[in-house]
XYZ file of C-alpha atoms in Angstrom:
417
model
C -47.674 48.148 -111.915
C -48.286 44.774 -113.577
C -46.279 45.887 -116.614
C -43.274 46.781 -114.437
C -43.450 43.494 -112.557
C -43.526 41.615 -115.834
C -40.602 43.698 -117.068
C -38.581 42.817 -113.961
C -39.478 39.143 -114.290
C -38.457 38.967 -117.952
C -35.250 40.921 -117.279
C -34.355 38.559 -114.448
C -35.097 35.541 -116.655
C -32.847 36.821 -119.464
C -30.036 37.562 -116.976
C -30.300 34.143 -115.341
C -30.250 32.305 -118.675
C -27.218 34.326 -119.798
C -25.325 33.346 -116.653
C -26.350 29.712 -116.948
C -25.182 29.512 -120.551
C -21.732 30.945 -119.728
C -20.696 28.836 -116.754
C -16.928 29.486 -116.873
C -17.404 33.225 -117.157
C -19.924 33.143 -114.326
C -17.563 31.127 -112.140
C -14.661 33.534 -112.662
C -16.863 36.509 -111.829
C -18.187 34.796 -108.696
C -14.676 33.954 -107.582
C -13.541 37.580 -107.376
C -16.594 38.739 -105.421
C -16.539 35.674 -103.179
C -12.933 36.322 -102.169
C -13.690 39.979 -101.475
C -16.797 39.298 -99.388
C -15.033 36.453 -97.593
C -12.165 38.811 -96.725
C -14.437 41.518 -95.307
C -16.674 39.221 -93.257
C -13.750 37.112 -92.055
C -11.931 40.244 -90.849
C -15.054 41.619 -89.143
C -15.752 38.253 -87.509
C -12.144 37.854 -86.357
C -11.977 41.359 -84.882
C -15.372 40.964 -83.172
C -14.259 37.615 -81.761
C -11.007 39.086 -80.472
C -12.848 42.029 -78.920
C -15.388 39.749 -77.234
C -12.738 37.442 -75.799
C -10.553 40.290 -74.519
C -13.526 41.941 -72.810
C -14.519 38.568 -71.379
C -11.049 38.176 -69.854
C -11.281 41.647 -68.307
C -14.836 41.140 -67.029
C -13.553 39.366 -63.900
C -12.217 42.739 -62.762
C -14.108 45.902 -61.907
C -13.548 48.375 -64.747
C -12.485 50.949 -62.156
C -9.807 48.742 -60.582
C -6.507 50.619 -60.276
C -2.929 49.376 -60.537
C -0.224 51.335 -58.739
C 3.288 50.528 -59.990
C 6.631 51.954 -61.088
C 5.599 51.208 -64.686
C 2.558 52.155 -66.756
C 0.082 49.711 -68.308
C -0.569 52.168 -71.130
C 1.251 54.819 -73.206
C 3.187 57.448 -71.238
C 5.192 60.596 -71.978
C 7.813 59.717 -69.360
C 10.944 58.392 -71.132
C 12.141 54.901 -70.369
C 15.446 55.996 -68.787
C 13.448 58.157 -66.364
C 11.027 55.364 -65.465
C 13.891 53.026 -64.674
C 14.968 55.411 -61.914
C 11.628 55.165 -60.106
C 11.441 53.177 -56.886
C 9.273 50.093 -56.740
C 5.996 50.281 -54.842
C 6.981 48.546 -51.605
C 5.140 46.643 -48.909
C 5.150 49.565 -46.455
C 3.480 51.800 -49.037
C 0.895 49.074 -49.616
C 0.124 48.946 -45.877
C -0.029 52.742 -45.731
C -2.571 52.884 -48.554
C -4.547 49.932 -47.203
C -4.930 51.573 -43.799
C -5.606 55.138 -44.962
C -7.392 55.163 -48.334
C -10.974 56.301 -47.718
C -12.398 55.394 -51.135
C -10.936 51.887 -51.483
C -12.908 48.732 -50.758
C -9.934 46.344 -51.104
C -6.195 46.900 -51.517
C -3.948 43.973 -52.494
C -0.209 43.536 -52.953
C 1.235 41.495 -55.819
C 4.734 40.419 -56.797
C 5.565 39.485 -60.380
C 7.913 36.510 -60.441
C 9.138 34.194 -63.163
C 7.287 30.912 -63.864
C 8.305 28.021 -61.622
C 8.034 24.226 -61.590
C 5.816 22.464 -59.055
C 6.281 18.862 -57.974
C 4.264 16.214 -56.179
C 6.185 12.991 -55.635
C 7.269 11.949 -59.167
C 4.891 14.288 -61.012
C 6.264 17.656 -62.201
C 4.603 20.577 -63.985
C 7.006 23.146 -65.471
C 6.583 26.836 -66.326
C 3.653 27.323 -63.971
C 2.183 30.824 -63.821
C 3.038 31.770 -60.215
C 0.674 34.408 -58.800
C 2.174 35.871 -55.616
C -0.459 38.022 -53.911
C -1.900 39.074 -50.587
C -5.209 37.627 -49.400
C -7.330 40.544 -50.733
C -6.680 39.401 -54.294
C -9.560 36.910 -54.077
C -11.911 39.815 -53.243
C -10.710 41.905 -56.205
C -10.595 39.239 -58.931
C -13.509 36.848 -59.031
C -12.238 33.385 -58.144
C -14.502 30.350 -57.959
C -13.345 27.178 -56.238
C -14.138 23.596 -57.113
C -12.513 22.521 -53.848
C -11.193 24.260 -50.746
C -10.653 28.003 -50.336
C -8.245 30.925 -50.709
C -5.772 31.699 -47.932
C -6.975 34.045 -45.181
C -5.477 37.211 -43.704
C -3.478 35.444 -40.989
C -1.959 32.992 -43.478
C -1.203 35.847 -45.866
C 0.415 38.144 -43.300
C 2.592 35.398 -41.817
C 3.678 34.099 -45.216
C 2.502 30.608 -44.356
C 3.464 27.937 -46.928
C -0.042 27.328 -48.239
C -0.997 27.273 -51.905
C -4.063 27.449 -54.159
C -3.753 25.657 -57.520
C -5.520 25.758 -60.862
C -7.642 22.948 -62.284
C -5.049 21.741 -64.813
C -2.297 21.801 -62.210
C -4.460 19.675 -59.896
C -5.191 17.155 -62.662
C -1.542 16.941 -63.726
C -0.168 16.452 -60.220
C -2.880 14.397 -58.538
C -5.084 12.832 -61.209
C -7.985 11.208 -59.343
C -6.441 11.816 -55.883
C -7.884 14.360 -53.490
C -5.586 17.447 -53.735
C -6.683 19.259 -50.557
C -4.153 18.705 -47.790
C -1.488 17.334 -50.123
C 1.957 18.944 -50.023
C 3.652 20.046 -53.224
C 7.170 21.368 -53.670
C 7.894 24.878 -54.924
C 10.905 27.156 -54.325
C 12.588 24.194 -52.680
C 9.920 24.072 -49.955
C 6.706 22.171 -49.445
C 3.361 23.987 -49.623
C 0.048 22.627 -48.373
C -2.739 22.717 -50.972
C -5.796 24.454 -49.472
C -7.826 25.185 -52.604
C -8.416 24.354 -56.275
C -9.707 27.074 -58.590
C -12.656 26.078 -60.747
C -11.823 25.374 -64.414
C -12.279 28.492 -66.516
C -10.551 27.795 -69.847
C -7.466 29.299 -71.441
C -6.734 32.961 -70.898
C -6.384 35.153 -73.985
C -2.949 36.299 -72.867
C -1.755 32.867 -71.772
C -2.286 33.475 -68.051
C -5.293 31.285 -67.296
C -6.007 30.440 -63.679
C -6.186 26.787 -64.785
C -2.404 26.710 -65.115
C -1.672 29.052 -62.200
C -0.776 28.672 -58.545
C -1.442 31.290 -55.861
C 0.702 31.747 -52.770
C 1.063 34.472 -50.110
C 3.164 37.482 -51.093
C 4.846 37.513 -47.687
C 6.296 34.056 -48.261
C 8.272 35.370 -51.241
C 9.108 38.603 -49.392
C 10.468 36.665 -46.423
C 12.527 34.487 -48.754
C 13.882 37.029 -51.253
C 13.437 40.405 -49.543
C 11.810 43.593 -50.845
C 14.633 44.844 -53.045
C 15.144 41.945 -55.407
C 15.617 43.530 -58.834
C 14.108 40.498 -60.596
C 10.768 40.995 -58.859
C 8.334 43.808 -59.703
C 5.760 44.910 -57.138
C 2.339 46.461 -57.673
C -0.605 47.512 -55.513
C -4.112 46.669 -56.763
C -6.886 48.989 -55.582
C -10.582 48.205 -55.895
C -12.749 51.298 -55.263
C -15.871 51.266 -53.142
C -19.076 50.999 -55.225
C -19.998 54.641 -54.598
C -16.468 56.046 -54.827
C -15.590 58.855 -57.224
C -12.815 57.352 -59.347
C -11.149 60.662 -60.153
C -11.117 61.641 -56.486
C -9.745 58.256 -55.439
C -6.993 58.473 -58.045
C -6.127 61.973 -56.815
C -6.129 60.710 -53.217
C -3.738 57.857 -54.089
C -1.496 60.279 -55.978
C -1.325 62.753 -53.097
C -0.692 60.049 -50.493
C 2.099 58.528 -52.563
C 3.714 61.918 -53.225
C 3.614 62.742 -49.518
C 4.946 59.300 -48.618
C 7.875 59.676 -51.023
C 8.541 63.295 -50.139
C 8.154 64.611 -53.668
C 8.359 68.377 -54.158
C 5.638 70.275 -56.066
C 7.903 70.715 -59.097
C 8.834 67.015 -59.254
C 6.945 64.523 -61.403
C 5.203 61.455 -59.964
C 7.608 58.543 -59.536
C 4.822 56.010 -59.983
C 1.930 55.287 -62.325
C -1.751 54.663 -61.633
C -3.395 52.617 -64.387
C -7.161 52.067 -64.469
C -8.825 49.046 -66.123
C -11.345 51.283 -67.906
C -8.428 53.106 -69.528
C -7.037 49.760 -70.666
C -10.413 48.905 -72.195
C -10.419 52.233 -74.037
C -6.947 51.481 -75.370
C -8.147 48.046 -76.501
C -11.130 49.657 -78.246
C -8.693 51.918 -80.092
C -6.584 48.942 -81.183
C -9.689 47.020 -82.276
C -10.842 50.049 -84.257
C -7.472 50.289 -86.013
C -7.560 46.577 -86.822
C -11.062 46.987 -88.260
C -9.921 49.893 -90.421
C -6.863 48.046 -91.743
C -8.964 44.948 -92.401
C -11.535 47.008 -94.306
C -8.827 48.597 -96.455
C -7.325 45.220 -97.357
C -10.734 43.696 -98.037
C -11.910 46.639 -100.147
C -8.976 46.096 -102.496
C -10.158 42.510 -102.908
C -13.688 43.734 -103.611
C -12.350 46.295 -106.061
C -10.715 43.509 -108.023
C -13.960 41.518 -107.928
C -15.970 44.564 -109.055
C -13.655 45.222 -111.983
C -13.901 41.546 -112.858
C -17.700 41.745 -113.016
C -17.585 44.994 -115.035
C -15.095 43.522 -117.514
C -17.137 40.379 -118.028
C -20.305 42.464 -118.394
C -18.650 44.493 -121.183
C -17.700 41.224 -122.893
C -21.278 40.013 -122.464
C -22.647 43.202 -124.035
C -20.279 42.834 -126.997
C -21.208 39.173 -127.546
C -24.934 39.899 -127.373
C -24.956 43.099 -129.434
C -26.857 41.355 -132.259
C -29.444 40.012 -129.779
C -29.865 43.473 -128.239
C -30.505 44.909 -131.718
C -33.114 42.237 -132.425
C -34.829 42.808 -129.068
C -34.983 46.548 -129.692
C -36.267 46.076 -133.228
C -39.077 43.940 -131.765
C -40.027 46.749 -129.375
C -37.910 46.155 -126.277
C -37.502 49.378 -124.303
C -34.174 50.753 -123.130
C -35.058 50.048 -119.493
C -35.695 46.381 -120.320
C -32.163 46.065 -121.747
C -30.782 48.077 -118.813
C -32.499 45.869 -116.213
C -31.435 42.736 -118.051
C -27.717 43.511 -117.659
C -28.070 45.099 -114.238
C -29.759 41.962 -112.931
C -26.986 39.867 -114.424
C -24.333 41.872 -112.554
C -26.276 41.952 -109.284
C -26.979 38.209 -109.412
C -23.273 37.543 -109.887
C -22.354 39.741 -106.930
C -25.087 38.491 -104.589
C -24.391 34.828 -105.303
C -20.678 35.505 -104.807
C -21.493 37.236 -101.515
C -23.626 34.331 -100.333
C -20.859 31.864 -101.169
C -18.413 34.081 -99.260
C -20.732 34.128 -96.232
C -21.075 30.339 -96.337
C -17.287 29.999 -96.449
C -16.917 32.291 -93.408
C -19.627 30.362 -91.546
C -17.920 27.050 -92.286
C -14.568 28.509 -91.231
C -16.066 29.817 -87.979
C -17.697 26.461 -87.288
C -14.419 24.624 -87.901
C -12.415 27.083 -85.770
C -14.868 26.701 -82.882
C -14.365 22.953 -83.022
C -10.577 23.269 -82.983
C -10.318 25.849 -80.175
C -12.274 25.166 -77.011
C -11.530 28.414 -75.204
C -11.808 31.054 -77.934
C -15.314 31.927 -79.110
C -15.639 32.949 -82.742
C -18.444 35.391 -83.512
C -20.331 35.637 -86.814
C -23.051 38.166 -86.065
C -26.183 38.808 -88.185
C -24.945 42.396 -88.503
C -21.750 41.277 -90.245
C -23.711 38.917 -92.488
C -26.055 41.764 -93.463
C -23.049 43.995 -94.182
C -21.592 41.330 -96.466
C -24.845 40.803 -98.341
C -25.422 44.544 -98.757
C -21.888 45.232 -99.954
C -22.045 42.427 -102.512
C -25.313 43.821 -103.911
C -23.878 47.337 -104.140
C -20.715 46.059 -105.845
C -22.835 44.239 -108.430
C -25.007 47.299 -109.025
C -22.048 49.644 -109.450
C -20.121 47.184 -111.641
C -23.096 46.656 -113.936
C -24.296 50.260 -114.374
C -21.918 51.367 -117.134
C -22.145 48.178 -119.256
C -25.949 48.114 -118.801
C -26.321 51.773 -119.841
C -24.101 51.149 -122.848
C -26.216 48.178 -123.887
C -29.510 50.050 -123.409
C -28.385 52.961 -125.599
C -27.319 50.872 -128.595
C -29.010 51.790 -131.857
C -30.943 48.686 -133.016
C -29.864 48.961 -136.671
C -26.206 49.472 -135.780
C -26.409 46.696 -133.187
C -27.777 44.193 -135.707
C -25.202 45.221 -138.324
C -22.316 45.054 -135.798
C -23.378 41.658 -134.499
C -23.552 40.076 -137.967
């Protein structure tokens, strides 16, 4: 055992000295591996970060929450021209479902409208995300308030001009003033502020509650009617905790078919999208991004590996005379083999470590520049990078090392002279 340890130590020492004496060659070899490892870990970190932030945005909703609409939130076999013929989900259908669904805990009605400008005295905020919903929305999506409250059922049903605003909207319009009770102008009418949503940070899809305002759906219905073609309507359904999701979806489907008088041979003229299905779709996209990133990064590593192998062949050629002398003095084949293998592995591992440091510095800098997007550099990804760099070095050094170890000492000395 002691002999083998000494052999490893001497092989490592020879490899290290060879690298130290050829600094430019070492640098060029490190550069290829560093870029490859940096590419792989950066892609893994970016995809993990994106996945984490998307799931964080969806965590405010129950994964079984359903969306009933004339359009689908995911892929569908129904052609676009056919979907455009479907009727919108209207307010009467919302009331019908709300009063009759047995497996639903909350049912809310939402209108999708274009962004609007809000004004308080001389202060104006443009392109505000306008969330037009019934009062149950606050029970379906978790909303925390720094001040005030959400509008109640009576205010929602009557379409009372009350409004809940996001943290950034409150700061932009009122500054240090107390916002509750103030009246802001929207849709050419004044709304009374009754609540301010607690600051939550930017949304991944640009729809953060910080830059949103919430107002009763019936206010917009009373103003624009139910058949405005510029407004899309959806019904949001939150199941009871013990509800069977498949049964609830079937119940909604049957009720809607009966309500619309669809015949057995006719397709559904609506879509029911479930949040869990959206998460599955996101997982599929993340998986595809990971695969594409791996393919791109592996090409970079391939270049780095060939770079190490090429430089190792050059190193063998330059040191042929030394190899012959070592063998003539009794050096075993495995000593020569380990000497060059260690040289290749050291190059790859050091390159991998430099790549990891670069990713860590990049992650640290990105975290400082973006307050609301968390970048993830997990120990798992770091271990993957370190392992891959070691394997690349081992594979790249095997053929040159075997060639060096099998040189005939007499021929090696003669060739090197």
